[in-house]
Short mmCIF file of C-alpha atoms and ligand atoms in Angstrom, two decimals:
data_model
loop_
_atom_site.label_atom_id
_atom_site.label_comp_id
_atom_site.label_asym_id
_atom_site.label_seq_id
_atom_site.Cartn_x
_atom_site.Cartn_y
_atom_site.Cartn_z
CA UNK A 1 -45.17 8.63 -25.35
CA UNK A 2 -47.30 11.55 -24.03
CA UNK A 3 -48.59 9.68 -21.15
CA UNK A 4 -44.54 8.79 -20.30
CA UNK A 5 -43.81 12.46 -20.57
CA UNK A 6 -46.61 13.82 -18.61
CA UNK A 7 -45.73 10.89 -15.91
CA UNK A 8 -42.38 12.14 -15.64
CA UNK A 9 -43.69 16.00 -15.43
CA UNK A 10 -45.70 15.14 -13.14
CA UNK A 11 -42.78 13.66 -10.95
CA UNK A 12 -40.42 16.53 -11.60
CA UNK A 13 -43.68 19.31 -10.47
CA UNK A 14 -43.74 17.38 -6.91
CA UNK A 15 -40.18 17.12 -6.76
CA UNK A 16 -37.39 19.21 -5.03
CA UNK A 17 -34.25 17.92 -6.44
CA UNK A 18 -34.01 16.61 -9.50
CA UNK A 19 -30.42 15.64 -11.21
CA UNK A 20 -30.06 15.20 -14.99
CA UNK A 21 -26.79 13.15 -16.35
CA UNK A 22 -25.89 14.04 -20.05
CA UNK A 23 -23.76 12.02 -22.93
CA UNK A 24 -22.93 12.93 -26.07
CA UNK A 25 -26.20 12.49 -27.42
CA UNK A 26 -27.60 15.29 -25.87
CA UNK A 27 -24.60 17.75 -28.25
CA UNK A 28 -25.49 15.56 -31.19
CA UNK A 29 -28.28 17.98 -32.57
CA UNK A 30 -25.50 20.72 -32.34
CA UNK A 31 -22.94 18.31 -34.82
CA UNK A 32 -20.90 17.17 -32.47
CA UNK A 33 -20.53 13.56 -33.28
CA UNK A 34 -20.97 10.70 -30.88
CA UNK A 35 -18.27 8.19 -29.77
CA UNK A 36 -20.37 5.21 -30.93
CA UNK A 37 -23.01 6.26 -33.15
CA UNK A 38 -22.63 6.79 -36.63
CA UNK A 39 -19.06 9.08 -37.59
CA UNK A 40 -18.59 8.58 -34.00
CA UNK A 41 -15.00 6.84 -35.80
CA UNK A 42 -12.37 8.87 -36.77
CA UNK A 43 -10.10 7.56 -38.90
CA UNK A 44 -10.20 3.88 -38.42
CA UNK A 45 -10.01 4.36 -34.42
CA UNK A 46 -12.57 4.19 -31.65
CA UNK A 47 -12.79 5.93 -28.65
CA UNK A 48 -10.90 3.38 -26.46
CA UNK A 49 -8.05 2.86 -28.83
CA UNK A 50 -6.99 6.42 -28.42
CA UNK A 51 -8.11 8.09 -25.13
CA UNK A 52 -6.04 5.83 -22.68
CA UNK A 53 -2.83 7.08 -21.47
CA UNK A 54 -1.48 3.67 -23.03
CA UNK A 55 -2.42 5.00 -26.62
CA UNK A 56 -0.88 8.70 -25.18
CA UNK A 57 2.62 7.04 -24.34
CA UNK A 58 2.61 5.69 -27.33
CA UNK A 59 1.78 8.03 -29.66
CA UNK A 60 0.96 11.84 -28.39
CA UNK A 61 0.80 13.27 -31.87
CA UNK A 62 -1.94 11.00 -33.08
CA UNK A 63 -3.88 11.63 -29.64
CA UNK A 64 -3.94 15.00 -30.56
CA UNK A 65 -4.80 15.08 -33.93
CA UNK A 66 -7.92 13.36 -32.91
CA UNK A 67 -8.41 16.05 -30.13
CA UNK A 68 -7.65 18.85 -32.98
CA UNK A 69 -10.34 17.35 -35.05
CA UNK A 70 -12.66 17.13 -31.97
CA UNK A 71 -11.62 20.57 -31.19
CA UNK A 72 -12.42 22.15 -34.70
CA UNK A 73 -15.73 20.06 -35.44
CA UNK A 74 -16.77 21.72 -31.87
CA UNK A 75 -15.40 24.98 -31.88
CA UNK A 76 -18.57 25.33 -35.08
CA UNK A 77 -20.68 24.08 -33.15
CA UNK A 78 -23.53 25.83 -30.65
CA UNK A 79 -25.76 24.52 -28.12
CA UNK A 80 -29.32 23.57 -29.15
CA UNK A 81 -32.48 23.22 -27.74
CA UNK A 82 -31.78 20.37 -25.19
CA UNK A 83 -29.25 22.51 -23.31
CA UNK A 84 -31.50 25.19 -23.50
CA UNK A 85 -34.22 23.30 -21.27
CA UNK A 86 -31.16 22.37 -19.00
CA UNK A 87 -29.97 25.61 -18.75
CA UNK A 88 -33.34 27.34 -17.74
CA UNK A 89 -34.02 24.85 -15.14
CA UNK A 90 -30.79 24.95 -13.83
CA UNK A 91 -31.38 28.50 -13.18
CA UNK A 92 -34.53 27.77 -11.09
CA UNK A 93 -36.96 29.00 -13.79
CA UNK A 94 -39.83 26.34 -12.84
CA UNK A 95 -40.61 27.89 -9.49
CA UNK A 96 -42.91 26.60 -7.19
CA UNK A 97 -41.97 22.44 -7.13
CA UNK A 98 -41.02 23.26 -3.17
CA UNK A 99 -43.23 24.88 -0.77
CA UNK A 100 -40.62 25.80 0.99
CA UNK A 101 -38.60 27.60 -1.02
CA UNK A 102 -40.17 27.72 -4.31
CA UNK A 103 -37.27 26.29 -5.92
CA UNK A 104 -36.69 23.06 -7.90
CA UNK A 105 -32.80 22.34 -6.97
CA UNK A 106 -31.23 21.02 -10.44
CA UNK A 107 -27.80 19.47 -10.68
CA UNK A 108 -26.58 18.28 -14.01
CA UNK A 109 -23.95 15.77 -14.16
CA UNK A 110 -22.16 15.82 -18.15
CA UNK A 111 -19.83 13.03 -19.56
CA UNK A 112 -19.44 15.71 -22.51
CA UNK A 113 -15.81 17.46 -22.65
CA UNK A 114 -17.74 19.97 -25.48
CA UNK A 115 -18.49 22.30 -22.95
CA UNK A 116 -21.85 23.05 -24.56
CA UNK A 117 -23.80 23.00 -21.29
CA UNK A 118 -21.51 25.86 -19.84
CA UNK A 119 -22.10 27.72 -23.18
CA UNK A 120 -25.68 27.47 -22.75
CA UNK A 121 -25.60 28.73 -19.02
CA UNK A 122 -26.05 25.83 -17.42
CA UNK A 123 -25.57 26.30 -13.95
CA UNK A 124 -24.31 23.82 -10.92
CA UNK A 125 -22.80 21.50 -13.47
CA UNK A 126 -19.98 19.06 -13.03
CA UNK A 127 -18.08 17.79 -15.96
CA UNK A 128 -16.91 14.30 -14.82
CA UNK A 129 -14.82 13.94 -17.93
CA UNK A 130 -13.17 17.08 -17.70
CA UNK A 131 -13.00 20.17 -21.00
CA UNK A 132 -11.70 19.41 -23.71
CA UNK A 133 -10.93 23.13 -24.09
CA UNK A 134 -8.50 22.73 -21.27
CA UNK A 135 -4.99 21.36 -21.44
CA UNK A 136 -2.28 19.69 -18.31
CA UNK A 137 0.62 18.65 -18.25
CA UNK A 138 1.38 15.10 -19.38
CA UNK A 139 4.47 15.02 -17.25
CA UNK A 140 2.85 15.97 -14.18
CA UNK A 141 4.89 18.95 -13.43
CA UNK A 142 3.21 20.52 -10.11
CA UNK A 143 2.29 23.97 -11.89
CA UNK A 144 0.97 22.17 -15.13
CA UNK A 145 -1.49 19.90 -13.14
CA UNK A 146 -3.84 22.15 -12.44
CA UNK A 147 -5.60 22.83 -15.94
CA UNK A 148 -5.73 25.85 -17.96
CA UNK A 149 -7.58 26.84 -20.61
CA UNK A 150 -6.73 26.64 -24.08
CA UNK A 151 -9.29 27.76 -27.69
CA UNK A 152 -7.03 27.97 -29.82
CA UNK A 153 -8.28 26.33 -33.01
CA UNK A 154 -6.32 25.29 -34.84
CA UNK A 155 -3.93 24.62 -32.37
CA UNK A 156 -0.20 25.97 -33.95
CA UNK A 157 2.02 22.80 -33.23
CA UNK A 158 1.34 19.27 -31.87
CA UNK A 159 1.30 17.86 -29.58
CA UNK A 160 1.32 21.20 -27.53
CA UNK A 161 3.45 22.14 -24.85
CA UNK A 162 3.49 22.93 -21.04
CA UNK A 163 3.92 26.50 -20.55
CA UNK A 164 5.45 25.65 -16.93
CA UNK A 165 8.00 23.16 -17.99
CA UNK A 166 7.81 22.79 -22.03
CA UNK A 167 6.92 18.98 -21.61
CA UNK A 168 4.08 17.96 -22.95
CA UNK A 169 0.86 19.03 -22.20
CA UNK A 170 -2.38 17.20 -22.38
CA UNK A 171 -6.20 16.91 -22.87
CA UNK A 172 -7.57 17.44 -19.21
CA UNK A 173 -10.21 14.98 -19.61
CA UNK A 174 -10.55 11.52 -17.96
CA UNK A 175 -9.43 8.65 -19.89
CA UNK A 176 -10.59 5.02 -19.91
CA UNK A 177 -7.93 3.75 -16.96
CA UNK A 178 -8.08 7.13 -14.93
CA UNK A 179 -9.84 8.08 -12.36
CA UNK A 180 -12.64 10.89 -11.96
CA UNK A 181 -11.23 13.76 -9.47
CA UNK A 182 -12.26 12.96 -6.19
CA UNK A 183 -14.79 16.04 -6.11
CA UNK A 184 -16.08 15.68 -9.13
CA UNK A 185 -17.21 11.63 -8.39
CA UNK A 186 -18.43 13.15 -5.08
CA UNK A 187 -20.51 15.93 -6.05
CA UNK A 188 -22.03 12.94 -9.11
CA UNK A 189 -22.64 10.52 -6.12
CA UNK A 190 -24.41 13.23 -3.98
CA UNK A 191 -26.66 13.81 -6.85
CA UNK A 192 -28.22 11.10 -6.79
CA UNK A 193 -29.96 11.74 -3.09
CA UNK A 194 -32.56 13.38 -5.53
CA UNK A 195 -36.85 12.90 -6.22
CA UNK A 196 -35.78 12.58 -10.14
CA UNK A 197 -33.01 11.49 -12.10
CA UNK A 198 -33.15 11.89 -15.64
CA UNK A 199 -30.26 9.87 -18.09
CA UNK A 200 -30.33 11.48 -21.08
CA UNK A 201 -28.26 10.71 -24.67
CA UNK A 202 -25.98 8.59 -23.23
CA UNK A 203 -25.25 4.67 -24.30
CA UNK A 204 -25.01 4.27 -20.42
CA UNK A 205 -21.86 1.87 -20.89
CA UNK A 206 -18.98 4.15 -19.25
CA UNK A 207 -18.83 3.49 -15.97
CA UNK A 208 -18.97 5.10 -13.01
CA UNK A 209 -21.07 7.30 -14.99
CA UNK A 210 -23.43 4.43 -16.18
CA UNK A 211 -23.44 3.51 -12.45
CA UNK A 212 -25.61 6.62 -11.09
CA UNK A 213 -28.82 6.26 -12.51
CA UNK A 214 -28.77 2.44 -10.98
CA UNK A 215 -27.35 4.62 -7.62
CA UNK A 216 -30.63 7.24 -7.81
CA UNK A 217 -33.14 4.36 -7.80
CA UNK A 218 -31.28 2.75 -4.79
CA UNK A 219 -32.21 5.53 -3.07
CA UNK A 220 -35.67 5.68 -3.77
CA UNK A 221 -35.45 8.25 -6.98
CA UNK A 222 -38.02 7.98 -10.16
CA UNK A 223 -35.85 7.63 -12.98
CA UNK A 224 -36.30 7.99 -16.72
CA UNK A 225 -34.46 8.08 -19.87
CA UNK A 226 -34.36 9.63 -23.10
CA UNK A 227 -32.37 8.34 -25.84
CA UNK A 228 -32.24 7.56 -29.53
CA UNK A 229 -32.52 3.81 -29.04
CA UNK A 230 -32.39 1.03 -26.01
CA UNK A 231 -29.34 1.19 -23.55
CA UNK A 232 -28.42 -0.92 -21.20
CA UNK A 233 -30.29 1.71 -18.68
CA UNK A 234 -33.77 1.04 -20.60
CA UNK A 235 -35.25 -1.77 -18.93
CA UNK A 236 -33.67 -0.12 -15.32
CA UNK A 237 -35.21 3.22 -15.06
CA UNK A 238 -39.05 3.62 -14.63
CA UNK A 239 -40.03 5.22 -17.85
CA UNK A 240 -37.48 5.10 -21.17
CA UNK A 241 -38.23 7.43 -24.11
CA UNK A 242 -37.01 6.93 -27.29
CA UNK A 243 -36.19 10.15 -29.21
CA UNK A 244 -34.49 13.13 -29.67
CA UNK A 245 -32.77 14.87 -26.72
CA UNK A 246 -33.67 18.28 -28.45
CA UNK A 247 -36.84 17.11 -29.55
CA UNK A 248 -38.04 15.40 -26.09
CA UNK A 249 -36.95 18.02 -23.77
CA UNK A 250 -38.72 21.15 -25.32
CA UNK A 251 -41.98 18.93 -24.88
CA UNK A 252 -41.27 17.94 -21.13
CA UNK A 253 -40.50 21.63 -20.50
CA UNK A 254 -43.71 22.62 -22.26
CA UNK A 255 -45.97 20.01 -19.37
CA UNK A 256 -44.11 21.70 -16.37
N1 APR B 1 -30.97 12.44 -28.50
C1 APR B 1 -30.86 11.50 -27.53
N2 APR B 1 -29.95 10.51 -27.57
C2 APR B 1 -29.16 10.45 -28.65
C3 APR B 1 -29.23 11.38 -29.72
C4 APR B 1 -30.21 12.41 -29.62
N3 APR B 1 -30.37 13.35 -30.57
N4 APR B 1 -28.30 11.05 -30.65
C5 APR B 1 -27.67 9.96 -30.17
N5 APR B 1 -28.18 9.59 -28.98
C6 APR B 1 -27.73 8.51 -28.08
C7 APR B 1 -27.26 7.25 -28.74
O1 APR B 1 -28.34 6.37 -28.98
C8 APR B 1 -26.28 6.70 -27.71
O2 APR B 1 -26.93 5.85 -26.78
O3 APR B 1 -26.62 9.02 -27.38
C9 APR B 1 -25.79 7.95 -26.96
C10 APR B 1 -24.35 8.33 -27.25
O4 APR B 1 -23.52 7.32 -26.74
P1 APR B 1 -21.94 7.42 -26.75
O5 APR B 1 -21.47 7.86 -28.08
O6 APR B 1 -21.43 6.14 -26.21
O7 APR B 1 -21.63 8.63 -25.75
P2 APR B 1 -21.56 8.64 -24.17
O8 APR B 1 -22.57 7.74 -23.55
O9 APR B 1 -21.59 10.07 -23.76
O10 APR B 1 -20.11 8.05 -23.91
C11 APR B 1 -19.64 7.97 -22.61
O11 APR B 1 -17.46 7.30 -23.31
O12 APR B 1 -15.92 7.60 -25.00
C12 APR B 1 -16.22 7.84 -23.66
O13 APR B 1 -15.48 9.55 -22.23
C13 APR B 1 -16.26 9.32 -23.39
O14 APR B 1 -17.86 10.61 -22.16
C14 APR B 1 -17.72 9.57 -23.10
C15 APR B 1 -18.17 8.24 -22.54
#
């Protein structure tokens, strides 16, 4: 493994962009569970039984009880040492990669709705799945579309309300059937016109998310990937670690 990770700190030294796309694996050091790893369940459900606008329709009040269990189990929880690493090199703290400008340029592309990267400072990040700490309208009343922000844990009544209309409001996060916002699957396929591309606690399944990594090394991008175990991504990228997020990344950012 040490020859993997000094080949891939090797690649991000000579490199001048470098993107990094996160799943929940990366927040499972912090106790945020996973959607398919172990007490990824909850209750008898999985993920795609209950975040579809089907399952919504259907039946908003045990939606959001799942969401106000999310909510709680996250609200305890901080970021660890895997955002950490993202966070400094977000902020340019590696200098000297470019020459030019002495600047590594880092994007970070998260699936995560924990908002644990912006906690940790993480910096030119786009949340393709949206916050789970923000809330929209469910009837799509013009005011209540754009999100707002919402910490309350617990929340008082569910399912909550709109405060523009009183329907009902919503997660604002992307479910299985919907579409990412136009600038948010933008800004994820621009990052990919990078040197590196790192995939990183994610079961690489969900797609387009699983699709960028494949994307990157279209374009001529060294790719690796750290996870737990083998993903469909493994036997894509150029190097696959197995291990810890929190673990892994420390030691990368230790041979820059
Ligand atoms: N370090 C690295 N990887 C880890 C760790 C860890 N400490 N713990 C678990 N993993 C890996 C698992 O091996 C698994 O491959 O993280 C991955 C988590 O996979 P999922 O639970 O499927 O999460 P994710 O890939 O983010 O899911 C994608 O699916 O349910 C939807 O919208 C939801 O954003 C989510 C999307």
């Amino acid at each position: 493994m040490n020859d993997e990770l000094t080949l891939i700190a090797e690649r991000i030294t000579g490199a001048r962009r470098l993107t990094i796309l996160t799943g929940a694996g990366i927040s499972a050091a912090s106790g945020v569970p996973t959607f398919r790893g172990e007490g990824g369940l909850w209750r008898q459900y999985r993920p795609e039984d209950l975040a579809t606008p089907d399952a919504f329709g259907r039946d908003p009040r045990l939606v959001w009880e799942w969401y106000a269990w999310r909510r709680e189990t996250i609200a305890g929880c901080q970021p660890n040492a895997a955002h950490d690493v993202i966070a400094r090199w977000s902020a340019g703290v590696r200098p000297g990669s470019d020459p030019g400008t002495g600047r590594l340029k880092v994007g970070v592309i998260t699936q995560n709705v924990d908002d644990l990267h912006l906690r940790a400072g993480t910096r030119n990040l786009v949340r393709i799945h949206g916050s789970i700490w923000e809330l929209s309208c469910w009837d799509g009343c013009p005011a209540g579309t754009t999100p707002w922000r919402d910490e309350r844990v617990p929340l008082a009544d569910l399912p909550p309300r709109c405060p523009h209309c009183g329907g009902l409001a919503r997660p604002a996060v992307v479910w299985f059937g919907e579409a990412l916002r136009d600038e948010h699957l933008r800004a994820a396929l621009d990052a990919t016109a990078c040197d590196v591309f790192l995939t990183v606690g994610t079961s690489a399944i969900v797609y387009p998310a699983a699709g960028l990594v494949h994307e990157a090394r279209r374009q001529g991008a060294f790719t690796a990937e750290i996870n737990l175990e083998e993903t469909p991504a493994s036997t894509a990228v150029d190097v696959a670690i197995h291990g810890g997020a929190e673990v892994i990344l420390p030691r990368l950012a230790d041979l820059l």
